[in-house]
Amino acid sequence: MSEELNQVEVKNFEIGDKVTGQVTKVEEKQVLVNIPGSKLDGIIPISELSSLHIEKASDAVAEGDELELEVTKVEEDALVLSKRKVDAEKAWESLEQKFQAGEVFETEVKDVVKGGLVVDLGVRGFVPASLVEAHFVEDFSDYKGRTLSFKIVELDKEKNRLILSHRAVVEEEKGKLKQNRLGALEVGQVIDGTVQRITDFGAFVDIGGIDGLVHISQLSHEHVNKPSDVVQEGQQVKVKVLSVDRDNERISLSIKETLAGPWSDISEKAPKGSVLNGTVKRLVSYGAFVEVFPGVEGLVHISQIAHKHIGTPHEVLKEGQEVQVKVLDVNQQDQRLSLSIKELLEKEAEENFDYELPEESKGFQLGEMIGDKLKNLGK
């Protein structure tokens, strides 16, 4: 009777039928399921559990799971079933909709293989290495198990081909952020940024998803020979927005304008009467410009260069010469500094005069000696 019942049950199923079953046992290479209303055993081989390669059946299902399955083979006392085929059929329909809509969705990276990443979306999805990030990634090993956002860039059900891109999502988000950032920028704003790249003509600074250029002339109040002398990649800086060209997505920035100017506290650094060391920077017909602090030059008028009359400053000074100067007047508002070299030479002369006084006594002694000799000649 039992055999006859089994024969009846077998005839109720055909290849391609859809059934629902509950997992009763998970073995290493197959899963046993109970099919309600049937006394036949249901068997799912490990190869029919997932679209991805798995080492053991327990990686895909657990006892008690309710599964939708497709009959792939009818045997005398068992049904051979597939979970993979049902999952794939549902998946292709859903994936087609996502592809047509350009939808962004999240899924877990199941495996890292040569050339990219693998995901399970009911069917095997592949992410080529070039489509993982917008930047170069040398080692993808730590991507396994991570959940990333993706877009489908290629779908072909007939060839069972599904190509995904995380890079497309990153670049799309970056583009939106860039437009929002550009729209919010205003000339005169002072914002924080990070030096991204250094060139011969300046430095590109990231100010929140977009880069702006700090021209070499806007890096410092002092003269800069090479941008790398002033800033380094990765350095955090404050920048002022000089101009925004939204059509061409160009932003001009300044670090210099966020820094205290060299003249900002000149009254404290160079009060009237103070003596400073400086370097002759320029010689003109009416005097010499001497740099006493980086970016701060004062004028030594030709009348303040020497005690004697000189026709041109070139007679006494040369560019690059180190000199000592005395501050005659300081005007912080107009950024003017009046200096004197002569006043320090005057002091020097007085000191020399005081020091030489004893020599005069030697002169008197010499006169006395000459006088004595004349007396002797008279005799």
Short mmCIF file of C-alpha atoms in Angstrom, two decimals:
data_model
loop_
_atom_site.label_atom_id
_atom_site.label_comp_id
_atom_site.label_asym_id
_atom_site.label_seq_id
_atom_site.Cartn_x
_atom_site.Cartn_y
_atom_site.Cartn_z
CA MET A 1 0.00 0.00 0.00
CA SER A 2 2.85 2.33 0.91
CA GLU A 3 4.54 1.82 -2.46
CA GLU A 4 1.29 2.55 -4.29
CA LEU A 5 0.84 5.76 -2.27
CA ASN A 6 4.35 6.85 -3.16
CA GLN A 7 3.63 6.22 -6.85
CA VAL A 8 0.52 8.39 -6.60
CA GLU A 9 2.47 11.18 -4.88
CA VAL A 10 5.22 11.05 -7.50
CA LYS A 11 2.77 11.51 -10.30
CA ASN A 12 1.45 14.70 -8.71
CA PHE A 13 4.73 16.55 -9.40
CA GLU A 14 6.47 17.52 -12.59
CA ILE A 15 9.73 19.25 -13.39
CA GLY A 16 9.25 23.00 -13.15
CA ASP A 17 6.51 22.85 -10.50
CA LYS A 18 6.74 25.42 -7.72
CA VAL A 19 6.40 24.13 -4.14
CA THR A 20 6.84 25.44 -0.62
CA GLY A 21 8.89 23.44 1.84
CA GLN A 22 10.22 23.62 5.38
CA VAL A 23 13.83 22.73 6.14
CA THR A 24 13.95 19.65 8.39
CA LYS A 25 17.66 18.86 8.23
CA VAL A 26 20.79 20.66 7.06
CA GLU A 27 23.61 18.37 5.99
CA GLU A 28 26.99 19.49 4.70
CA LYS A 29 26.25 19.11 0.98
CA GLN A 30 22.43 19.04 0.87
CA VAL A 31 19.28 20.10 2.65
CA LEU A 32 16.19 17.99 3.42
CA VAL A 33 12.79 19.67 3.32
CA ASN A 34 9.24 18.64 4.11
CA ILE A 35 6.70 19.34 1.37
CA PRO A 36 3.20 19.80 2.92
CA GLY A 37 0.63 17.35 1.52
CA SER A 38 3.35 15.01 0.26
CA LYS A 39 5.05 12.01 1.78
CA LEU A 40 8.01 12.31 -0.59
CA ASP A 41 11.35 13.54 0.71
CA GLY A 42 12.49 16.88 -0.69
CA ILE A 43 16.20 17.26 -1.35
CA ILE A 44 18.06 20.46 -2.26
CA PRO A 45 21.66 19.82 -3.41
CA ILE A 46 24.16 22.45 -2.20
CA SER A 47 24.62 23.64 -5.80
CA GLU A 48 20.92 24.61 -5.92
CA LEU A 49 20.88 26.61 -2.70
CA SER A 50 22.51 29.83 -3.87
CA SER A 51 23.64 31.66 -6.97
CA LEU A 52 27.03 31.95 -5.29
CA HIS A 53 29.49 29.21 -4.46
CA ILE A 54 29.12 28.09 -0.84
CA GLU A 55 31.25 25.62 1.10
CA LYS A 56 28.48 24.14 3.29
CA ALA A 57 24.70 24.14 3.15
CA SER A 58 24.38 25.88 6.51
CA ASP A 59 25.87 29.01 4.90
CA ALA A 60 22.56 29.44 3.02
CA VAL A 61 19.72 28.01 5.14
CA ALA A 62 18.86 26.80 8.64
CA GLU A 63 16.41 24.24 10.06
CA GLY A 64 12.88 25.56 10.19
CA ASP A 65 13.30 27.95 7.22
CA GLU A 66 10.30 28.16 4.88
CA LEU A 67 11.54 28.09 1.29
CA GLU A 68 10.02 28.60 -2.13
CA LEU A 69 11.39 25.89 -4.41
CA GLU A 70 11.23 24.53 -7.95
CA VAL A 71 11.14 20.83 -8.85
CA THR A 72 14.16 19.95 -10.99
CA LYS A 73 13.92 16.15 -10.90
CA VAL A 74 11.30 13.60 -9.88
CA GLU A 75 12.61 10.37 -8.43
CA GLU A 76 10.75 7.30 -7.14
CA ASP A 77 10.89 8.32 -3.49
CA ALA A 78 12.11 11.90 -3.56
CA LEU A 79 11.88 15.30 -5.23
CA VAL A 80 15.08 17.10 -6.21
CA LEU A 81 14.48 20.82 -5.68
CA SER A 82 16.11 24.15 -6.37
CA LYS A 83 16.01 27.30 -4.28
CA ARG A 84 18.45 29.05 -6.61
CA LYS A 85 16.12 28.97 -9.64
CA VAL A 86 13.17 30.49 -7.77
CA ASP A 87 15.39 33.20 -6.27
CA ALA A 88 16.86 33.99 -9.69
CA GLU A 89 13.48 34.24 -11.39
CA LYS A 90 12.23 36.72 -8.80
CA ALA A 91 15.54 38.56 -8.82
CA TRP A 92 15.71 39.21 -12.59
CA GLU A 93 12.30 40.86 -12.55
CA SER A 94 13.24 43.11 -9.64
CA LEU A 95 16.70 43.86 -11.06
CA GLU A 96 15.25 44.84 -14.43
CA GLN A 97 13.08 47.43 -12.69
CA LYS A 98 16.07 48.77 -10.72
CA PHE A 99 18.16 48.94 -13.91
CA GLN A 100 15.51 50.85 -15.90
CA ALA A 101 14.93 53.30 -13.04
CA GLY A 102 18.65 53.82 -12.32
CA GLU A 103 17.88 52.95 -8.73
CA VAL A 104 20.56 53.01 -6.04
CA PHE A 105 20.35 50.15 -3.52
CA GLU A 106 22.49 48.57 -0.81
CA THR A 107 23.74 45.02 -0.55
CA GLU A 108 26.51 43.09 1.16
CA VAL A 109 29.76 42.14 -0.54
CA LYS A 110 29.78 38.35 -0.36
CA ASP A 111 33.19 37.67 -1.80
CA VAL A 112 36.37 39.22 -3.17
CA VAL A 113 37.67 37.57 -6.33
CA LYS A 114 40.36 38.31 -8.88
CA GLY A 115 39.27 41.43 -10.70
CA GLY A 116 36.58 42.67 -8.33
CA LEU A 117 33.76 41.94 -5.89
CA VAL A 118 30.83 39.52 -5.87
CA VAL A 119 27.35 40.18 -4.46
CA ASP A 120 24.24 38.02 -4.16
CA LEU A 121 21.02 39.59 -5.43
CA GLY A 122 19.23 36.34 -6.08
CA VAL A 123 21.62 36.08 -9.00
CA ARG A 124 25.36 36.56 -8.94
CA GLY A 125 26.35 40.17 -9.39
CA PHE A 126 29.89 41.24 -10.26
CA VAL A 127 31.58 44.57 -9.47
CA PRO A 128 34.76 45.05 -11.58
CA ALA A 129 37.68 46.58 -9.66
CA SER A 130 37.50 49.72 -11.80
CA LEU A 131 33.88 50.28 -10.74
CA VAL A 132 34.36 49.88 -6.97
CA GLU A 133 35.69 53.34 -6.06
CA ALA A 134 36.42 56.66 -7.75
CA HIS A 135 40.03 56.28 -6.59
CA PHE A 136 42.55 53.46 -7.03
CA VAL A 137 42.30 50.64 -4.49
CA GLU A 138 45.26 48.28 -4.26
CA ASP A 139 43.76 45.64 -1.94
CA PHE A 140 40.03 44.78 -1.73
CA SER A 141 40.37 42.12 0.99
CA ASP A 142 38.67 44.23 3.67
CA TYR A 143 35.60 44.82 1.45
CA LYS A 144 34.20 41.34 2.13
CA GLY A 145 31.20 41.60 4.46
CA ARG A 146 30.83 45.36 3.92
CA THR A 147 27.48 46.79 2.80
CA LEU A 148 27.82 49.23 -0.10
CA SER A 149 25.44 51.15 -2.33
CA PHE A 150 25.29 50.15 -6.00
CA LYS A 151 23.75 50.91 -9.37
CA ILE A 152 23.29 48.32 -12.12
CA VAL A 153 25.32 49.30 -15.19
CA GLU A 154 24.78 46.17 -17.29
CA LEU A 155 22.06 43.49 -17.24
CA ASP A 156 21.62 40.54 -19.59
CA LYS A 157 19.33 37.78 -18.33
CA GLU A 158 20.02 35.49 -21.31
CA LYS A 159 23.76 35.53 -20.61
CA ASN A 160 23.19 35.55 -16.85
CA ARG A 161 25.28 38.74 -16.73
CA LEU A 162 24.83 41.37 -14.00
CA ILE A 163 27.42 44.15 -13.61
CA LEU A 164 27.20 46.63 -10.74
CA SER A 165 29.02 49.86 -9.87
CA HIS A 166 29.65 51.51 -6.53
CA ARG A 167 31.83 54.13 -8.22
CA ALA A 168 28.82 55.46 -10.17
CA VAL A 169 27.00 56.09 -6.87
CA VAL A 170 30.02 57.82 -5.33
CA GLU A 171 30.50 60.09 -8.35
CA GLU A 172 26.80 60.91 -8.55
CA GLU A 173 26.72 61.88 -4.89
CA LYS A 174 29.91 63.87 -5.31
CA GLY A 175 28.38 65.74 -8.26
CA LYS A 176 25.26 66.66 -6.27
CA LEU A 177 27.36 67.74 -3.30
CA LYS A 178 29.54 69.85 -5.59
CA GLN A 179 26.55 71.67 -7.07
CA ASN A 180 25.06 72.29 -3.64
CA ARG A 181 28.40 73.52 -2.32
CA LEU A 182 28.93 75.80 -5.31
CA GLY A 183 25.48 77.28 -4.84
CA ALA A 184 26.13 78.03 -1.18
CA LEU A 185 29.55 79.67 -1.62
CA GLU A 186 29.83 83.44 -1.34
CA VAL A 187 32.76 85.74 -2.01
CA GLY A 188 34.36 86.81 1.26
CA GLN A 189 33.48 83.65 3.20
CA VAL A 190 36.23 82.21 5.41
CA ILE A 191 36.02 78.41 5.61
CA ASP A 192 38.08 75.41 6.62
CA GLY A 193 39.74 73.25 4.00
CA THR A 194 42.28 70.53 3.37
CA VAL A 195 45.23 70.82 0.99
CA GLN A 196 44.63 68.14 -1.65
CA ARG A 197 47.27 68.77 -4.29
CA ILE A 198 50.28 71.04 -4.75
CA THR A 199 51.43 72.38 -8.12
CA ASP A 200 54.09 74.87 -9.24
CA PHE A 201 51.49 77.65 -9.42
CA GLY A 202 49.66 77.03 -6.13
CA ALA A 203 47.66 74.55 -4.08
CA PHE A 204 44.24 72.95 -4.56
CA VAL A 205 42.21 72.91 -1.35
CA ASP A 206 39.15 70.72 -0.67
CA ILE A 207 36.44 72.85 0.93
CA GLY A 208 33.81 70.15 1.41
CA GLY A 209 33.55 68.05 -1.73
CA ILE A 210 34.90 70.65 -4.14
CA ASP A 211 38.39 71.96 -4.78
CA GLY A 212 39.44 75.57 -5.04
CA LEU A 213 42.79 77.00 -6.13
CA VAL A 214 44.99 79.04 -3.82
CA HIS A 215 47.36 80.76 -6.25
CA ILE A 216 51.00 80.97 -5.16
CA SER A 217 50.55 84.73 -4.66
CA GLN A 218 47.75 84.03 -2.15
CA LEU A 219 49.63 81.54 0.04
CA SER A 220 51.49 83.99 2.27
CA HIS A 221 52.22 87.65 2.89
CA GLU A 222 55.85 86.80 2.22
CA HIS A 223 57.31 85.97 -1.17
CA VAL A 224 56.93 82.24 -1.90
CA ASN A 225 59.35 80.42 -4.22
CA LYS A 226 57.62 77.03 -4.09
CA PRO A 227 54.12 76.30 -2.68
CA SER A 228 55.56 73.21 -0.93
CA ASP A 229 57.66 75.60 1.20
CA VAL A 230 54.45 76.90 2.77
CA VAL A 231 51.83 74.10 2.69
CA GLN A 232 51.78 70.29 2.65
CA GLU A 233 49.25 67.80 1.25
CA GLY A 234 46.71 66.86 3.92
CA GLN A 235 47.28 70.07 5.89
CA GLN A 236 44.20 71.74 7.43
CA VAL A 237 43.96 75.42 6.45
CA LYS A 238 41.60 78.37 6.62
CA VAL A 239 40.80 79.99 3.28
CA LYS A 240 38.90 83.04 2.11
CA VAL A 241 36.73 82.81 -1.02
CA LEU A 242 37.95 85.34 -3.59
CA SER A 243 35.75 84.38 -6.55
CA VAL A 244 33.25 81.68 -7.66
CA ASP A 245 32.69 80.76 -11.31
CA ARG A 246 29.68 78.41 -11.09
CA ASP A 247 29.45 77.80 -14.85
CA ASN A 248 33.02 76.51 -15.10
CA GLU A 249 33.11 75.23 -11.51
CA ARG A 250 36.18 77.28 -10.64
CA ILE A 251 36.86 78.71 -7.21
CA SER A 252 39.67 81.08 -6.26
CA LEU A 253 40.78 81.01 -2.64
CA SER A 254 43.28 82.81 -0.42
CA ILE A 255 45.17 81.65 2.64
CA LYS A 256 47.04 84.95 2.87
CA GLU A 257 43.88 86.95 3.54
CA THR A 258 43.02 84.82 6.58
CA LEU A 259 46.40 85.53 8.20
CA ALA A 260 47.32 88.57 10.23
CA GLY A 261 49.11 90.99 7.93
CA PRO A 262 52.76 91.84 8.56
CA TRP A 263 51.73 95.41 9.44
CA SER A 264 48.94 94.40 11.84
CA ASP A 265 50.94 94.93 15.05
CA ILE A 266 53.83 96.99 13.72
CA SER A 267 53.36 99.68 16.37
CA GLU A 268 54.20 97.10 19.04
CA LYS A 269 56.99 95.42 17.07
CA ALA A 270 58.65 98.63 15.91
CA PRO A 271 57.86 101.49 18.31
CA LYS A 272 59.35 104.92 17.72
CA GLY A 273 62.98 105.02 18.88
CA SER A 274 63.55 101.27 18.66
CA VAL A 275 66.63 99.86 16.92
CA LEU A 276 66.13 97.02 14.42
CA ASN A 277 68.20 94.87 12.13
CA GLY A 278 67.19 94.91 8.49
CA THR A 279 68.14 94.15 4.90
CA VAL A 280 68.41 96.69 2.11
CA LYS A 281 65.83 95.60 -0.45
CA ARG A 282 65.68 98.49 -2.92
CA LEU A 283 67.74 101.59 -3.62
CA VAL A 284 66.02 104.59 -5.16
CA SER A 285 67.18 108.14 -5.86
CA TYR A 286 65.65 109.48 -2.64
CA GLY A 287 66.71 106.73 -0.24
CA ALA A 288 66.71 103.03 0.61
CA PHE A 289 63.91 100.62 1.47
CA VAL A 290 64.94 98.30 4.29
CA GLU A 291 63.00 95.17 5.26
CA VAL A 292 62.87 94.93 9.05
CA PHE A 293 60.24 92.13 9.30
CA PRO A 294 58.96 89.71 6.65
CA GLY A 295 56.73 91.83 4.39
CA VAL A 296 57.53 95.09 6.22
CA GLU A 297 59.78 97.65 4.57
CA GLY A 298 60.64 101.08 5.87
CA LEU A 299 62.24 104.05 4.10
CA VAL A 300 65.63 105.41 5.05
CA HIS A 301 65.56 108.83 3.40
CA ILE A 302 68.82 109.80 1.69
CA SER A 303 69.30 112.47 4.37
CA GLN A 304 69.21 109.72 7.04
CA ILE A 305 71.82 107.43 5.47
CA ALA A 306 75.09 109.18 6.41
CA HIS A 307 76.47 112.29 8.15
CA LYS A 308 78.35 113.38 5.06
CA HIS A 309 76.53 114.57 1.95
CA ILE A 310 75.91 111.82 -0.61
CA GLY A 311 74.61 112.18 -4.15
CA THR A 312 72.89 108.77 -4.33
CA PRO A 313 72.26 105.97 -1.80
CA HIS A 314 74.39 103.70 -4.05
CA GLU A 315 77.51 105.50 -2.79
CA VAL A 316 77.05 104.01 0.68
CA LEU A 317 74.64 101.05 0.42
CA LYS A 318 74.00 98.04 -1.80
CA GLU A 319 70.96 95.78 -2.14
CA GLY A 320 71.10 92.75 0.15
CA GLN A 321 73.29 94.56 2.70
CA GLU A 322 72.49 93.98 6.39
CA VAL A 323 72.08 97.24 8.35
CA GLN A 324 70.93 98.55 11.70
CA VAL A 325 68.21 101.18 11.67
CA LYS A 326 66.44 103.38 14.18
CA VAL A 327 62.67 103.92 13.92
CA LEU A 328 61.91 107.62 13.51
CA ASP A 329 58.18 107.29 12.91
CA VAL A 330 55.60 104.49 12.52
CA ASN A 331 52.18 104.77 10.83
CA GLN A 332 50.37 101.45 11.06
CA GLN A 333 47.24 102.63 9.23
CA ASP A 334 49.13 103.87 6.16
CA GLN A 335 51.73 101.10 6.50
CA ARG A 336 54.64 103.53 6.59
CA LEU A 337 57.85 103.28 8.55
CA SER A 338 60.50 106.04 8.64
CA LEU A 339 63.97 104.81 9.49
CA SER A 340 67.44 106.21 10.04
CA ILE A 341 70.91 104.72 9.68
CA LYS A 342 72.65 108.04 10.41
CA GLU A 343 71.32 108.32 13.96
CA LEU A 344 73.04 105.09 14.94
CA LEU A 345 76.28 106.16 13.27
CA GLU A 346 76.05 109.38 15.24
CA LYS A 347 76.01 107.45 18.50
CA GLU A 348 78.92 105.37 17.31
CA ALA A 349 80.90 108.51 16.56
CA GLU A 350 80.26 109.92 20.04
CA GLU A 351 81.37 106.67 21.64
CA ASN A 352 84.59 106.71 19.58
CA PHE A 353 85.21 110.33 20.58
CA ASP A 354 84.82 109.55 24.30
CA TYR A 355 87.07 106.55 23.98
CA GLU A 356 89.87 108.54 22.25
CA LEU A 357 90.00 111.36 24.83
CA PRO A 358 93.05 109.97 26.68
CA GLU A 359 95.07 110.25 23.45
CA GLU A 360 94.93 114.02 23.75
CA SER A 361 97.07 113.86 26.85
CA LYS A 362 99.70 112.04 24.79
CA GLY A 363 99.68 115.01 22.44
CA PHE A 364 100.52 117.40 25.30
CA GLN A 365 103.38 115.19 26.45
CA LEU A 366 104.84 115.20 22.92
CA GLY A 367 104.68 119.02 22.81
CA GLU A 368 106.52 119.25 26.10
CA MET A 369 109.27 116.97 24.81
CA ILE A 370 109.74 119.10 21.67
CA GLY A 371 109.85 122.23 23.82
CA ASP A 372 112.60 120.72 25.99
CA LYS A 373 114.72 119.85 22.95
CA LEU A 374 114.42 123.42 21.62
CA LYS A 375 115.65 124.75 24.93
CA ASN A 376 118.66 122.48 24.79
CA LEU A 377 119.50 123.64 21.26
CA GLY A 378 119.40 127.21 22.52
CA LYS A 379 122.05 126.44 25.00
#
